[in-house]
Coordinates of C-alpha atoms in Angstrom, one line a residue:
M1 CA -17.2 -37.2 -23.4
S2 CA -16.5 -37.4 -27.1
E3 CA -17.3 -33.7 -27.5
V4 CA -14.7 -32.8 -24.8
K5 CA -12.2 -35.1 -26.5
T6 CA -12.8 -33.5 -29.9
N7 CA -12.4 -30.0 -28.4
K8 CA -9.1 -31.0 -26.8
E9 CA -7.9 -32.6 -30.1
Q10 CA -8.8 -29.4 -31.9
H11 CA -6.7 -27.5 -29.4
E12 CA -3.8 -29.9 -29.9
E13 CA -4.0 -29.5 -33.7
L14 CA -3.9 -25.7 -33.3
L15 CA -0.9 -26.0 -31.0
R16 CA 0.9 -28.3 -33.4
F17 CA 0.5 -25.7 -36.2
L18 CA 1.8 -23.0 -33.9
K19 CA 4.8 -25.1 -32.9
E20 CA 5.7 -26.0 -36.5
K21 CA 5.3 -22.3 -37.6
V22 CA 7.5 -21.0 -34.8
A23 CA 10.2 -23.7 -35.5
K24 CA 10.3 -22.8 -39.2
V25 CA 10.5 -19.1 -38.4
K26 CA 13.4 -19.7 -36.0
Q27 CA 15.4 -21.1 -38.9
G28 CA 15.7 -17.5 -40.1
G29 CA 17.2 -17.5 -43.6
G30 CA 17.6 -21.3 -43.6
E31 CA 20.3 -23.9 -43.1
K32 CA 22.5 -22.7 -46.0
R33 CA 22.6 -19.1 -44.7
I34 CA 23.3 -20.4 -41.2
A35 CA 26.2 -22.4 -42.5
K36 CA 27.6 -19.4 -44.3
E37 CA 27.7 -17.4 -41.0
H38 CA 29.5 -20.3 -39.3
E39 CA 32.0 -20.4 -42.1
K40 CA 32.9 -16.8 -41.3
G41 CA 33.5 -17.8 -37.6
K42 CA 30.2 -16.1 -36.6
L43 CA 27.4 -17.2 -34.4
T44 CA 23.8 -16.7 -35.6
A45 CA 21.6 -14.2 -33.8
R46 CA 19.8 -16.9 -31.8
E47 CA 23.1 -18.6 -30.9
R48 CA 24.4 -15.3 -29.6
I49 CA 21.4 -14.8 -27.4
D50 CA 21.7 -18.4 -26.1
Y51 CA 25.3 -17.8 -25.3
L52 CA 24.6 -14.5 -23.4
L53 CA 21.7 -15.8 -21.3
D54 CA 22.3 -17.1 -17.8
E55 CA 22.2 -20.9 -17.7
G56 CA 18.8 -22.2 -16.8
S57 CA 17.1 -18.8 -17.4
E58 CA 14.3 -18.4 -20.0
F59 CA 14.0 -15.9 -22.8
L60 CA 10.6 -14.3 -23.4
E61 CA 10.7 -13.6 -27.1
I62 CA 8.8 -10.6 -28.4
G63 CA 7.6 -10.6 -32.0
T64 CA 8.7 -14.1 -33.1
L65 CA 6.1 -14.0 -35.8
A66 CA 6.6 -10.4 -36.9
A67 CA 6.4 -10.1 -40.7
D68 CA 5.0 -13.6 -41.0
Q69 CA 3.8 -14.1 -44.6
M70 CA 4.8 -10.5 -45.5
Y71 CA 7.3 -9.3 -48.1
L72 CA 6.8 -12.6 -50.0
E73 CA 7.7 -10.9 -53.3
E74 CA 11.2 -10.2 -51.7
G75 CA 11.5 -13.7 -50.5
G76 CA 10.0 -13.1 -47.0
C77 CA 11.5 -11.8 -43.8
P78 CA 11.2 -14.3 -40.9
S79 CA 10.9 -12.6 -37.5
A80 CA 11.4 -9.3 -39.4
G81 CA 15.1 -10.1 -39.5
V82 CA 15.7 -9.3 -35.9
I83 CA 15.3 -11.2 -32.6
T84 CA 14.0 -9.3 -29.6
G85 CA 12.9 -10.3 -26.1
I86 CA 13.5 -10.2 -22.3
G87 CA 16.1 -12.4 -20.7
Q88 CA 18.6 -12.5 -17.8
V89 CA 22.3 -11.8 -18.2
S90 CA 24.7 -12.0 -15.2
G91 CA 21.7 -12.1 -13.0
R92 CA 20.2 -8.9 -14.5
M93 CA 16.9 -8.8 -16.4
C94 CA 17.4 -7.0 -19.7
V95 CA 16.0 -6.5 -23.2
I96 CA 18.1 -8.1 -26.0
V97 CA 18.0 -7.0 -29.7
A98 CA 19.9 -9.1 -32.2
N99 CA 20.0 -8.6 -36.0
D100 CA 19.6 -11.9 -37.9
A101 CA 22.2 -11.7 -40.7
T102 CA 20.8 -14.9 -42.2
V103 CA 17.7 -12.9 -43.3
K104 CA 18.7 -10.5 -46.1
A105 CA 22.0 -9.8 -44.4
G106 CA 20.1 -8.3 -41.4
A107 CA 18.6 -5.5 -43.6
W108 CA 15.9 -3.3 -42.2
F109 CA 12.4 -3.8 -43.5
P110 CA 9.5 -1.6 -42.3
M111 CA 8.5 -4.3 -39.8
T112 CA 12.1 -4.5 -38.6
A113 CA 11.9 -0.9 -37.5
K114 CA 8.6 -1.4 -35.8
K115 CA 9.9 -4.4 -33.9
N116 CA 13.1 -2.6 -32.9
L117 CA 11.0 0.3 -31.6
R118 CA 8.8 -2.1 -29.7
A119 CA 11.9 -3.6 -28.0
Q120 CA 13.1 -0.1 -27.0
E121 CA 9.6 0.7 -25.7
V122 CA 9.7 -2.4 -23.5
A123 CA 13.1 -1.3 -22.1
M124 CA 11.9 2.3 -21.5
E125 CA 8.6 1.4 -19.9
N126 CA 10.2 -1.1 -17.5
R127 CA 13.6 0.7 -17.1
L128 CA 15.4 -2.4 -18.2
P129 CA 19.0 -2.3 -19.5
I130 CA 19.2 -3.1 -23.3
I131 CA 21.8 -5.0 -25.3
Y132 CA 22.1 -4.5 -29.1
L133 CA 23.9 -7.3 -31.1
V134 CA 24.4 -5.4 -34.3
D135 CA 24.8 -7.2 -37.6
S136 CA 22.9 -5.4 -40.4
A137 CA 23.3 -4.3 -43.9
G138 CA 21.1 -1.2 -43.2
V139 CA 17.8 -0.1 -44.7
F140 CA 16.3 -2.4 -47.3
L141 CA 16.4 0.1 -50.1
P142 CA 13.4 -1.0 -52.2
K143 CA 11.2 -0.3 -49.1
Q144 CA 13.0 2.9 -48.0
N145 CA 9.9 5.0 -48.4
E146 CA 8.1 2.9 -45.8
I147 CA 11.0 3.0 -43.2
F148 CA 13.0 6.2 -43.5
P149 CA 11.3 9.6 -42.8
D150 CA 8.2 9.2 -40.6
K151 CA 7.9 9.6 -36.8
E152 CA 7.8 5.8 -36.1
H153 CA 10.4 4.9 -38.7
F154 CA 14.1 4.1 -38.6
G155 CA 15.3 7.4 -37.1
R156 CA 13.1 7.0 -34.0
Q157 CA 15.4 4.4 -32.6
F158 CA 18.3 6.9 -32.4
R159 CA 15.9 9.4 -30.6
N160 CA 15.1 6.5 -28.2
N161 CA 18.9 5.9 -27.7
A162 CA 19.2 9.5 -26.6
K163 CA 16.1 9.4 -24.4
M164 CA 17.1 6.1 -22.7
S165 CA 20.5 7.5 -22.0
A166 CA 18.9 10.6 -20.3
M167 CA 16.7 8.2 -18.3
G168 CA 19.7 6.4 -17.0
I169 CA 18.9 3.1 -18.8
V170 CA 22.0 1.2 -19.6
Q171 CA 22.7 0.5 -23.3
V172 CA 25.4 -1.9 -24.4
A173 CA 26.1 -2.5 -28.1
A174 CA 28.3 -5.1 -29.8
I175 CA 29.1 -4.7 -33.5
M176 CA 29.4 -8.3 -34.7
G177 CA 29.0 -7.8 -38.4
S178 CA 28.0 -4.9 -40.8
C179 CA 26.8 -1.7 -39.3
V180 CA 26.3 1.0 -42.0
A181 CA 24.9 4.4 -42.8
G182 CA 22.4 5.8 -40.3
G183 CA 22.4 2.5 -38.4
A184 CA 25.9 3.3 -37.3
Y185 CA 24.5 5.7 -34.7
L186 CA 22.7 3.0 -32.8
P187 CA 25.8 1.4 -31.2
I188 CA 27.7 4.6 -30.9
M189 CA 24.8 6.3 -29.1
S190 CA 24.9 3.4 -26.6
D191 CA 26.9 3.6 -23.3
E192 CA 29.4 1.0 -24.4
A193 CA 30.3 0.0 -28.0
L194 CA 32.2 -3.2 -28.5
I195 CA 33.4 -4.7 -31.8
V196 CA 34.5 -8.1 -33.1
D197 CA 37.8 -8.0 -35.0
N198 CA 37.7 -8.9 -38.7
T199 CA 33.9 -9.5 -38.8
G200 CA 32.6 -6.3 -37.3
S201 CA 32.7 -3.0 -39.3
I202 CA 31.0 0.4 -38.9
F203 CA 30.9 3.3 -41.2
L204 CA 28.5 5.9 -42.6
A205 CA 29.3 4.8 -46.2
G206 CA 30.9 1.7 -47.5
S207 CA 33.9 1.5 -49.8
Y208 CA 31.8 1.5 -53.0
L209 CA 29.8 4.5 -52.0
V210 CA 33.0 6.3 -50.9
K211 CA 34.5 5.7 -54.3
A212 CA 31.4 6.9 -56.1
A213 CA 31.0 10.0 -53.8
I214 CA 34.5 11.3 -53.4
G215 CA 36.7 9.1 -55.6
E216 CA 38.7 7.6 -52.8
S217 CA 39.7 3.9 -53.1
V218 CA 39.7 2.2 -49.7
D219 CA 38.8 -1.2 -48.4
N220 CA 36.0 -1.7 -45.8
E221 CA 38.4 -2.9 -43.1
T222 CA 40.6 0.2 -43.3
L223 CA 37.5 2.4 -43.6
G224 CA 35.7 1.1 -40.6
G225 CA 37.1 -2.1 -39.1
A226 CA 37.9 -2.9 -35.5
T227 CA 41.5 -1.7 -35.6
T228 CA 40.5 1.6 -37.2
H229 CA 37.8 2.4 -34.6
C230 CA 39.6 1.1 -31.5
E231 CA 43.0 2.5 -32.3
I232 CA 42.5 5.5 -34.6
S233 CA 39.1 7.1 -34.4
G234 CA 38.1 6.0 -30.9
V235 CA 34.6 5.4 -32.1
T236 CA 34.4 1.9 -30.4
D237 CA 35.7 1.0 -27.0
N238 CA 37.2 -2.4 -27.3
K239 CA 37.8 -5.1 -29.9
Y240 CA 37.5 -8.9 -29.4
D241 CA 38.8 -11.9 -31.3
N242 CA 35.5 -13.6 -31.8
D243 CA 31.8 -13.5 -31.0
Q244 CA 32.2 -15.5 -27.8
D245 CA 34.9 -13.1 -26.4
C246 CA 32.7 -10.2 -27.2
L247 CA 29.6 -11.7 -25.5
D248 CA 31.7 -12.6 -22.5
A249 CA 32.7 -8.9 -22.2
I250 CA 29.0 -8.0 -22.1
K251 CA 28.4 -10.5 -19.3
R252 CA 31.2 -8.9 -17.3
I253 CA 29.7 -5.4 -17.9
F254 CA 26.3 -6.6 -16.6
N255 CA 28.0 -8.3 -13.7
T256 CA 29.1 -4.9 -12.4
L257 CA 25.8 -3.0 -12.7
G258 CA 24.6 -1.2 -9.6
A259 CA 21.5 -2.3 -7.7
R260 CA 18.2 -1.7 -9.5
E261 CA 15.2 0.2 -8.1
N262 CA 12.0 -1.6 -7.2
A263 CA 8.4 -0.7 -7.8
G264 CA 7.3 -2.8 -4.8
F265 CA 4.7 -5.1 -6.4
D266 CA 3.7 -7.9 -4.0
R267 CA 4.9 -11.4 -4.5
V268 CA 4.7 -14.5 -2.3
E269 CA 5.6 -18.2 -2.8
A270 CA 3.8 -19.4 -6.0
L271 CA 1.2 -22.2 -6.0
E272 CA 0.2 -24.3 -9.0
P273 CA -3.3 -23.7 -10.4
E274 CA -6.2 -25.7 -9.2
C275 CA -7.1 -26.8 -12.7
S276 CA -4.6 -28.7 -14.8
Y277 CA -3.4 -27.7 -18.3
E278 CA -5.3 -30.6 -19.9
E279 CA -8.5 -29.6 -18.0
L280 CA -8.0 -26.0 -19.2
L281 CA -7.9 -27.1 -22.9
S282 CA -10.9 -29.4 -22.4
L283 CA -13.2 -26.7 -20.9
F284 CA -12.2 -23.8 -23.3
P285 CA -14.3 -24.3 -26.4
I286 CA -12.7 -24.0 -29.9
D287 CA -16.0 -22.9 -31.3
R288 CA -16.0 -19.1 -30.6
A289 CA -19.8 -19.1 -30.4
K290 CA -20.0 -21.6 -27.5
P291 CA -20.4 -20.3 -23.9
Y292 CA -18.1 -21.2 -21.0
D293 CA -17.7 -20.0 -17.4
M294 CA -14.6 -17.7 -17.0
H295 CA -14.4 -18.6 -13.3
E296 CA -13.5 -22.2 -14.3
L297 CA -10.9 -21.0 -16.8
L298 CA -9.3 -18.8 -14.2
K299 CA -8.8 -21.9 -12.0
G300 CA -6.3 -23.0 -14.7
L301 CA -4.4 -19.7 -14.7
V302 CA -4.2 -18.3 -11.2
D303 CA -2.4 -19.7 -8.1
Q304 CA -4.7 -22.2 -6.4
G305 CA -7.2 -20.6 -4.0
S306 CA -6.0 -17.0 -4.6
F307 CA -8.9 -15.5 -6.6
D308 CA -10.9 -13.0 -4.6
E309 CA -13.8 -11.7 -6.7
Y310 CA -15.0 -8.1 -6.7
K311 CA -18.8 -7.5 -6.8
P312 CA -19.5 -11.1 -8.0
D313 CA -23.3 -10.5 -8.3
Y314 CA -23.2 -7.1 -10.1
G315 CA -22.1 -6.5 -13.7
Q316 CA -21.6 -10.2 -14.2
T317 CA -20.5 -10.1 -17.9
L318 CA -17.1 -8.9 -16.6
V319 CA -15.4 -11.0 -14.0
C320 CA -13.1 -8.8 -11.8
G321 CA -11.0 -9.7 -8.8
T322 CA -7.6 -10.0 -7.3
A323 CA -5.5 -13.1 -7.5
R324 CA -1.9 -14.3 -7.7
I325 CA -0.1 -15.6 -10.7
D326 CA 3.2 -17.3 -10.0
G327 CA 3.1 -15.6 -6.6
W328 CA 2.6 -12.1 -8.0
A329 CA -0.5 -10.1 -7.0
V330 CA -2.7 -9.1 -10.0
G331 CA -6.0 -7.5 -10.6
I332 CA -8.0 -9.4 -13.3
V333 CA -10.6 -8.1 -15.6
A334 CA -12.0 -10.9 -17.7
N335 CA -15.0 -11.3 -20.0
Q336 CA -17.6 -13.8 -18.8
R337 CA -18.7 -15.9 -21.8
K338 CA -21.8 -17.6 -20.4
M339 CA -25.3 -16.1 -20.2
V340 CA -26.0 -14.4 -16.9
K341 CA -29.1 -13.3 -15.2
T342 CA -29.4 -10.0 -13.3
K343 CA -31.3 -9.6 -10.0
K344 CA -34.0 -7.8 -12.0
G345 CA -34.4 -10.9 -14.2
E346 CA -32.7 -9.5 -17.3
M347 CA -30.7 -12.1 -19.3
Q348 CA -27.3 -10.7 -20.5
M349 CA -25.2 -12.3 -23.2
G350 CA -21.8 -13.6 -22.5
G351 CA -18.8 -11.7 -24.0
V352 CA -20.8 -8.5 -24.2
I353 CA -20.0 -5.5 -21.9
Y354 CA -23.1 -3.9 -20.4
S355 CA -23.5 -0.7 -18.4
D356 CA -23.3 -2.4 -15.1
S357 CA -20.2 -4.5 -16.0
A358 CA -18.4 -1.4 -17.4
D359 CA -19.3 0.5 -14.2
K360 CA -17.9 -2.3 -12.0
A361 CA -14.7 -2.6 -14.1
A362 CA -14.0 1.1 -13.9
R363 CA -14.2 1.1 -10.1
F364 CA -12.2 -2.1 -9.8
I365 CA -9.4 -0.6 -12.1
M366 CA -9.3 2.5 -9.9
N367 CA -9.0 0.3 -6.8
C368 CA -6.1 -1.5 -8.3
N369 CA -4.3 1.7 -9.0
Q370 CA -5.0 2.8 -5.4
R371 CA -3.5 -0.5 -4.1
K372 CA -0.6 -0.6 -6.6
I373 CA -1.6 -3.9 -8.1
P374 CA -0.7 -4.7 -11.8
L375 CA -3.7 -5.3 -14.1
L376 CA -4.4 -8.3 -16.3
F377 CA -7.0 -8.2 -19.0
L378 CA -8.3 -11.5 -20.4
Q379 CA -10.1 -10.8 -23.7
D380 CA -12.9 -12.8 -25.1
V381 CA -15.2 -9.9 -26.0
S382 CA -17.8 -9.3 -28.7
G383 CA -18.2 -5.6 -27.9
F384 CA -20.5 -3.3 -25.9
M385 CA -24.3 -3.9 -25.7
V386 CA -26.3 -2.1 -28.4
G387 CA -30.0 -1.2 -28.9
S388 CA -32.3 1.4 -27.5
R389 CA -32.4 -0.1 -24.0
A390 CA -28.6 0.0 -23.7
E391 CA -28.4 3.5 -25.2
H392 CA -31.1 4.9 -22.9
G393 CA -29.2 3.3 -20.0
G394 CA -26.1 5.3 -20.9
I395 CA -23.9 2.5 -22.3
I396 CA -21.6 5.0 -24.0
K397 CA -21.2 7.0 -20.8
D398 CA -20.4 3.8 -18.7
G399 CA -18.1 2.5 -21.4
A400 CA -16.2 5.8 -21.6
K401 CA -15.8 5.6 -17.8
M402 CA -14.1 2.2 -18.1
V403 CA -11.9 3.3 -21.0
N404 CA -10.9 6.4 -19.0
A405 CA -9.9 4.5 -15.9
M406 CA -8.0 1.9 -17.9
A407 CA -6.3 4.4 -20.2
N408 CA -5.1 6.5 -17.3
S409 CA -3.9 3.6 -15.1
V410 CA -0.4 4.0 -13.8
V411 CA 0.1 0.4 -12.7
P412 CA 1.4 -1.9 -15.4
K413 CA -1.2 -3.5 -17.6
F414 CA -1.0 -6.9 -19.4
T415 CA -3.3 -8.3 -22.0
I416 CA -4.0 -11.9 -23.2
I417 CA -6.4 -12.4 -26.0
I418 CA -7.8 -15.8 -25.6
G419 CA -10.9 -15.6 -27.9
N420 CA -12.8 -12.8 -29.6
S421 CA -11.4 -9.3 -29.6
Y422 CA -14.0 -7.2 -31.5
G423 CA -14.6 -3.5 -31.9
A424 CA -14.6 -1.2 -29.0
G425 CA -14.4 -4.2 -26.7
N426 CA -10.8 -4.5 -27.8
Y427 CA -10.2 -1.0 -26.7
A428 CA -11.9 -1.2 -23.3
M429 CA -10.1 -4.4 -22.5
C430 CA -6.7 -2.8 -23.0
G431 CA -5.9 -3.5 -26.7
K432 CA -2.6 -2.5 -28.2
A433 CA -3.6 1.2 -28.4
Y434 CA -3.7 1.4 -24.6
D435 CA -0.1 0.5 -23.9
P436 CA -0.2 -2.9 -22.3
R437 CA 3.4 -3.7 -21.2
L438 CA 2.9 -7.1 -22.9
I439 CA 0.1 -8.3 -25.2
Y440 CA -0.1 -11.9 -26.4
S441 CA -2.8 -14.1 -27.9
W442 CA -3.7 -17.8 -27.8
P443 CA -4.1 -19.6 -31.1
T444 CA -7.9 -19.4 -30.6
A445 CA -7.9 -15.6 -30.8
Q446 CA -9.7 -13.5 -33.4
M447 CA -9.2 -9.8 -33.7
A448 CA -11.2 -7.4 -35.9
V449 CA -13.8 -4.6 -35.8
M450 CA -16.6 -7.3 -35.8
S451 CA -17.1 -11.0 -36.1
G452 CA -16.4 -12.7 -39.5
A453 CA -20.0 -13.6 -40.2
S454 CA -21.3 -10.1 -39.4
A455 CA -18.6 -8.4 -41.4
A456 CA -18.9 -10.7 -44.4
K457 CA -22.7 -10.1 -44.7
T458 CA -22.2 -6.3 -44.3
L459 CA -19.4 -6.2 -46.8
L460 CA -21.5 -8.3 -49.2
Q461 CA -24.4 -5.9 -49.0
I462 CA -22.1 -3.0 -49.8
K463 CA -20.5 -4.8 -52.7
V464 CA -23.9 -6.0 -54.2
A465 CA -25.4 -2.5 -53.9
S466 CA -22.3 -1.1 -55.7
L467 CA -22.5 -3.6 -58.5
K468 CA -26.3 -3.0 -59.0
K469 CA -25.7 0.7 -59.0
A470 CA -23.2 0.2 -61.9
G471 CA -26.0 -1.7 -63.7
K472 CA -24.7 -5.2 -63.2
E473 CA -27.2 -8.0 -62.3
I474 CA -26.0 -10.4 -59.6
S475 CA -27.2 -14.0 -59.7
P476 CA -27.6 -16.1 -56.5
E477 CA -24.5 -18.1 -57.5
D478 CA -22.5 -14.9 -58.0
E479 CA -23.7 -13.6 -54.7
A480 CA -22.7 -16.9 -53.0
K481 CA -19.2 -16.8 -54.6
L482 CA -18.8 -13.1 -53.5
L483 CA -19.7 -14.0 -50.0
K484 CA -17.2 -16.9 -49.9
D485 CA -14.4 -14.6 -51.3
I486 CA -15.2 -11.9 -48.8
S487 CA -15.5 -14.4 -45.9
D488 CA -12.1 -16.1 -46.8
K489 CA -10.3 -12.8 -46.9
Y490 CA -11.9 -11.6 -43.6
E491 CA -11.2 -14.9 -41.9
E492 CA -7.5 -14.6 -42.8
E493 CA -7.4 -11.1 -41.3
L494 CA -9.1 -12.4 -38.1
S495 CA -6.2 -14.8 -37.5
P496 CA -3.9 -14.3 -34.5
Y497 CA -1.0 -14.9 -36.9
Y498 CA -2.1 -11.9 -39.1
A499 CA -2.1 -9.8 -35.9
A500 CA 1.3 -11.2 -34.7
A501 CA 2.8 -10.5 -38.1
R502 CA 2.0 -6.8 -37.8
L503 CA 2.9 -6.6 -34.1
W504 CA -0.7 -5.9 -33.0
V505 CA 0.2 -8.6 -30.4
D506 CA 3.7 -9.5 -29.2
G507 CA 3.2 -13.1 -30.1
V508 CA 1.0 -16.2 -30.2
I509 CA 1.5 -18.6 -27.3
D510 CA 0.4 -22.0 -26.1
P511 CA -2.1 -21.3 -23.2
Q512 CA 0.4 -23.2 -21.0
E513 CA 2.8 -20.3 -21.4
T514 CA 0.3 -17.7 -20.1
R515 CA 1.5 -17.7 -16.5
K516 CA 5.1 -17.4 -17.5
V517 CA 4.4 -14.4 -19.8
I518 CA 2.5 -12.6 -17.0
S519 CA 5.1 -13.4 -14.4
T520 CA 8.0 -12.3 -16.6
G521 CA 6.1 -9.1 -17.4
I522 CA 5.5 -8.2 -13.8
T523 CA 9.1 -9.0 -12.9
A524 CA 10.2 -6.6 -15.6
A525 CA 7.7 -4.0 -14.6
N526 CA 8.9 -4.2 -11.0
H527 CA 12.1 -2.5 -12.2
A528 CA 10.2 0.7 -12.8
P529 CA 8.9 2.5 -9.8
I530 CA 5.6 4.3 -10.3
I531 CA 6.2 8.0 -10.2
E532 CA 3.1 9.3 -12.0
R533 CA 0.0 10.0 -9.9
F534 CA -3.2 8.2 -10.9
N535 CA -5.6 10.8 -12.3
V536 CA -8.7 10.0 -14.4
G537 CA -9.5 13.7 -15.2
V538 CA -13.2 14.3 -15.9
I539 CA -14.9 11.0 -15.5
Q540 CA -18.3 10.3 -16.8
T541 CA -20.8 9.8 -14.0

């Protein structure tokens, strides 16, 4: 009993850390910077989003922890200086992107660009309208070489503006502060461009640069204020007295949108899970080496009594089956973490993908595509089985079959990393490289090419060999210190917060939020009818 209690207490400690970290990040540039925005008569980015959202609706934030512990030499960049997510405005689900002017005046860091592109990707994949609340000083010049010229850099967002317009995706922009240089194209390439009088301004070059470039003396308001662009240039559509008036106008626009299309994913009345949240935390071990039964964990995630397992006695290290989450039909592929025994008497390790489990998962994924059922991958995977027996049995062939079916899926995919996510297992279980519509992790997640212990020992051997080659003798004490240094660095990189900072995942969530994330994701995906035919090409047999 004490072990269960200790495990639950450890979960609660991890969740307290997560809550405190998120609360700090949501303060943006801090209380003083927030007060300065209020003095100008402006709302903060988060206040603007709260004002926009329908009363009682929830906002699924994407990338809350982006850039966490990055750019520290520049003072940090909480949430990468931009708030993004999925919410409901005037009854319509949409993506919202809001520059946070309390963080470096909303300047664009490399991670800001990556996060903005991720938000546009969510809008494009799910054919959701998108709202831009623009308040940015433009590119953070000391990092311009990491944000300006490449394919997935700053300019890609304007390409996406054009592509979304051609796709018929509604884009509405509100200029609520600075909007300068190349960034000026984002609102003006949107369908509607609104501007707040006195605080909003938009120009390709500010007054100082104009003076330096052509010798003209002009103030910023005359150069690119609301009056200039609404009454002289015609660049913006309408001006508003304050933030609230402008946001009200966006609500009215969304209130007139035509009916959306529907992908036709199946939903019935939702049921609560059989297993309570407290039970879920108790049975899921903090120790990543400890086994547990995925079937029991699923009882805390799916609607009660809805799980219908596929081939339960074959390929048991992967649990596959259909279920409902918040009423939505889903196909689940989850790693089994306990030891299992095959009919032939072979013991198989939990968390490892064997030939039979890969074969089963490939067929199940194809069935879900045939039946138009969204896919959910629950990752706690150590990788594929290795060794001569596995190789002779064709593990690479069967693994490739699973990856092929998963990669070519046309139904929306969602991924939750609850524990380990190592090596090729990350790939086969729909890691970030395979376009999950949403990918989140629990605080217990670990993501790397291999486990910390294995990697540290391998890296130590390489380091010691290199030092000995250089003629340096290594004492046991030196070797122990080297191992500790390597282990500490690798453990930091295993952290879900390290992954979330770099947008390898969309965020770190309390396990209690898992059902909400999946339900919101499928609701969003239901806006985008499937028009592509499922085709796996040449599949390995």
